[in-house]
Amino acid sequence: MKKLLTKRTATVVLGMTVSMSMLLSGCGAKNDGGTASGDKAAPAAAGKKYTFRLADTHPDNYPTVLGDKKFAEIVNQKSNGRIKIDVFPNSQLGEEKAVIEQVQLGAIEFTRVSTGPLAEFNKSYGVFSLPYIFDNEEHEWKFLEGDKGKELLDSLEASKLKGLAYYDSGARSFYAKKPLNSVDDLKGLKVRVIQNKINIELMEALGANASPMAYGEVFSALQTGVIDAAENNFPSYYTSNHYQVAKNIILDAHQRVPEVLMISKNQWDKLSDDDKKIIKDAAQESVKTEREEWTKFEKESEAKVKEGGATVVEVKDSKPWQDKVKPVIDKYREEYKDIFTAIDAARK
Ligand code: GTR
């Protein structure tokens, strides 16, 4: 375990050094020359050559990283090898919040991040941190693929980002060092949350204390007892090894927080229309791979954490959980009125 931590820390430091030097030299995308682009009729092979970077916090075999790689592969095919996207997994280019800032600047061109940290960059994205707004996966995806979901992707432009596609991330549940059998067991616990305002309010409603921190810091914070609990989906609970230091998970499924694949608006604006189409289409096509891998890995990681000694408690009745967090939803009902209307419509 120690080894894993050291490796992760090392890759983060290395990634930060790489990003810093890229920033200092003012070089984001490598433009490898080639013929001029921008001619709408030009075949894909005739545009500029690029080498881009895509940052992801998860390890190599994780569903989102497999989606990223599929995306890179399709872009490469469609552009006849002209556009190369190198995927950097494992937070090699930094933790999510820092990566989003780099993408805003154009120092990193692409990233796949959770919509959780995006809430601090674009207010509308806070809606995904509200609890129990989607009934299940089908409901969530009907909304994401509908007009409002697409509009939300486009709204990232105001934050110097360009949303390309959503990826699946299942549902998040709480896990702690001590046994969790009901919503009342969260009272007084220090719980790590993704850094955003709504998550903090959510913990207050549950009688817990929010500890916002970067994903890469959670393992040691749990191990050393700086925090008592955290929350995530099965794949993250497993691959981050949190299940080894917080062995009790209760499947309350309080949030469904989708992932987003995006490009720096700065870089997007420099692309020819043909290249924009290649990138947008490839991102959409890669969703199928990510979702298939997600379905498989969600089951696999549940089995792995159980094998590894985690106790998994089912929630038979969500009502006490939903009642407790209702004030948080009520507070934001007006602000997210349009989005809620679309979420309700997607239920039918
Ligand atoms: C995961 C998500 C990551 C990261 C992480 C976290 O589910 O895929 O991108 O946001 O949660 O809790 O920080």
Tab-separated table of N, CA, C and O and ligand atoms in Angstrom, residues 57-58 96 112 114 169 172 192 194 215 232-233 236 259, ligand 1:
chain	number	residue	atom	x	y	z
A	57	THR	N	-7.692	11.397	-13.741
A	57	THR	CA	-7.197	11.091	-12.395
A	57	THR	C	-7.082	9.589	-12.129
A	57	THR	O	-6.357	9.153	-11.246
A	58	HIS	N	-7.808	8.791	-12.926
A	58	HIS	CA	-7.903	7.356	-12.633
A	58	HIS	C	-6.766	6.527	-13.239
A	58	HIS	O	-6.131	6.949	-14.199
A	96	GLU	N	-7.718	17.048	-10.019
A	96	GLU	CA	-8.739	17.564	-10.935
A	96	GLU	C	-8.875	19.092	-10.972
A	96	GLU	O	-8.931	19.686	-12.043
A	112	ARG	N	-10.678	14.551	-18.666
A	112	ARG	CA	-11.917	13.892	-18.259
A	112	ARG	C	-11.980	14.111	-16.767
A	112	ARG	O	-11.078	13.698	-16.041
A	114	SER	N	-14.789	14.757	-13.147
A	114	SER	CA	-16.137	14.630	-12.601
A	114	SER	C	-16.829	15.991	-12.698
A	114	SER	O	-16.172	17.036	-12.660
A	169	SER	N	-20.719	7.420	-14.248
A	169	SER	CA	-19.979	7.341	-12.997
A	169	SER	C	-20.814	6.700	-11.899
A	169	SER	O	-20.502	6.810	-10.724
A	172	ARG	N	-22.909	7.461	-5.990
A	172	ARG	CA	-21.950	7.578	-4.877
A	172	ARG	C	-22.609	7.191	-3.555
A	172	ARG	O	-23.779	7.517	-3.326
A	192	ARG	N	-14.840	13.303	3.916
A	192	ARG	CA	-14.231	13.965	2.754
A	192	ARG	C	-15.266	14.096	1.634
A	192	ARG	O	-15.987	13.144	1.331
A	194	ILE	N	-15.913	16.048	-2.431
A	194	ILE	CA	-15.354	16.801	-3.558
A	194	ILE	C	-15.584	18.278	-3.235
A	194	ILE	O	-16.654	18.657	-2.740
A	215	TYR	N	-8.818	14.294	-4.405
A	215	TYR	CA	-8.996	12.830	-4.418
A	215	TYR	C	-7.719	12.102	-3.971
A	215	TYR	O	-7.770	11.179	-3.166
A	232	ASN	N	-18.048	7.597	-2.543
A	232	ASN	CA	-17.732	7.425	-3.959
A	232	ASN	C	-18.502	6.233	-4.521
A	232	ASN	O	-19.289	5.608	-3.808
A	233	ASN	N	-18.241	5.928	-5.792
A	233	ASN	CA	-18.846	4.742	-6.421
A	233	ASN	C	-17.931	3.521	-6.173
A	233	ASN	O	-16.792	3.675	-5.722
A	236	SER	N	-14.248	3.590	-7.855
A	236	SER	CA	-13.269	4.466	-7.193
A	236	SER	C	-12.921	3.953	-5.792
A	236	SER	O	-11.767	4.032	-5.364
A	259	GLU	N	-19.453	12.135	-15.340
A	259	GLU	CA	-18.126	12.609	-15.731
A	259	GLU	C	-18.262	13.415	-17.019
A	259	GLU	O	-19.223	13.225	-17.770
B	1	GTR	C1	-14.611	9.734	-8.881
B	1	GTR	C2	-14.451	10.518	-10.162
B	1	GTR	C3	-13.136	11.240	-10.153
B	1	GTR	C4	-12.976	12.095	-8.900
B	1	GTR	C5	-13.306	11.310	-7.655
B	1	GTR	C6	-13.353	12.156	-6.394
B	1	GTR	O1	-15.847	9.066	-8.880
B	1	GTR	O2	-14.476	9.638	-11.262
B	1	GTR	O3	-13.026	11.981	-11.323
B	1	GTR	O4	-13.781	13.238	-8.996
B	1	GTR	O5	-14.546	10.630	-7.785
B	1	GTR	O6	-14.098	11.807	-5.496
B	1	GTR	O7	-12.611	13.158	-6.313
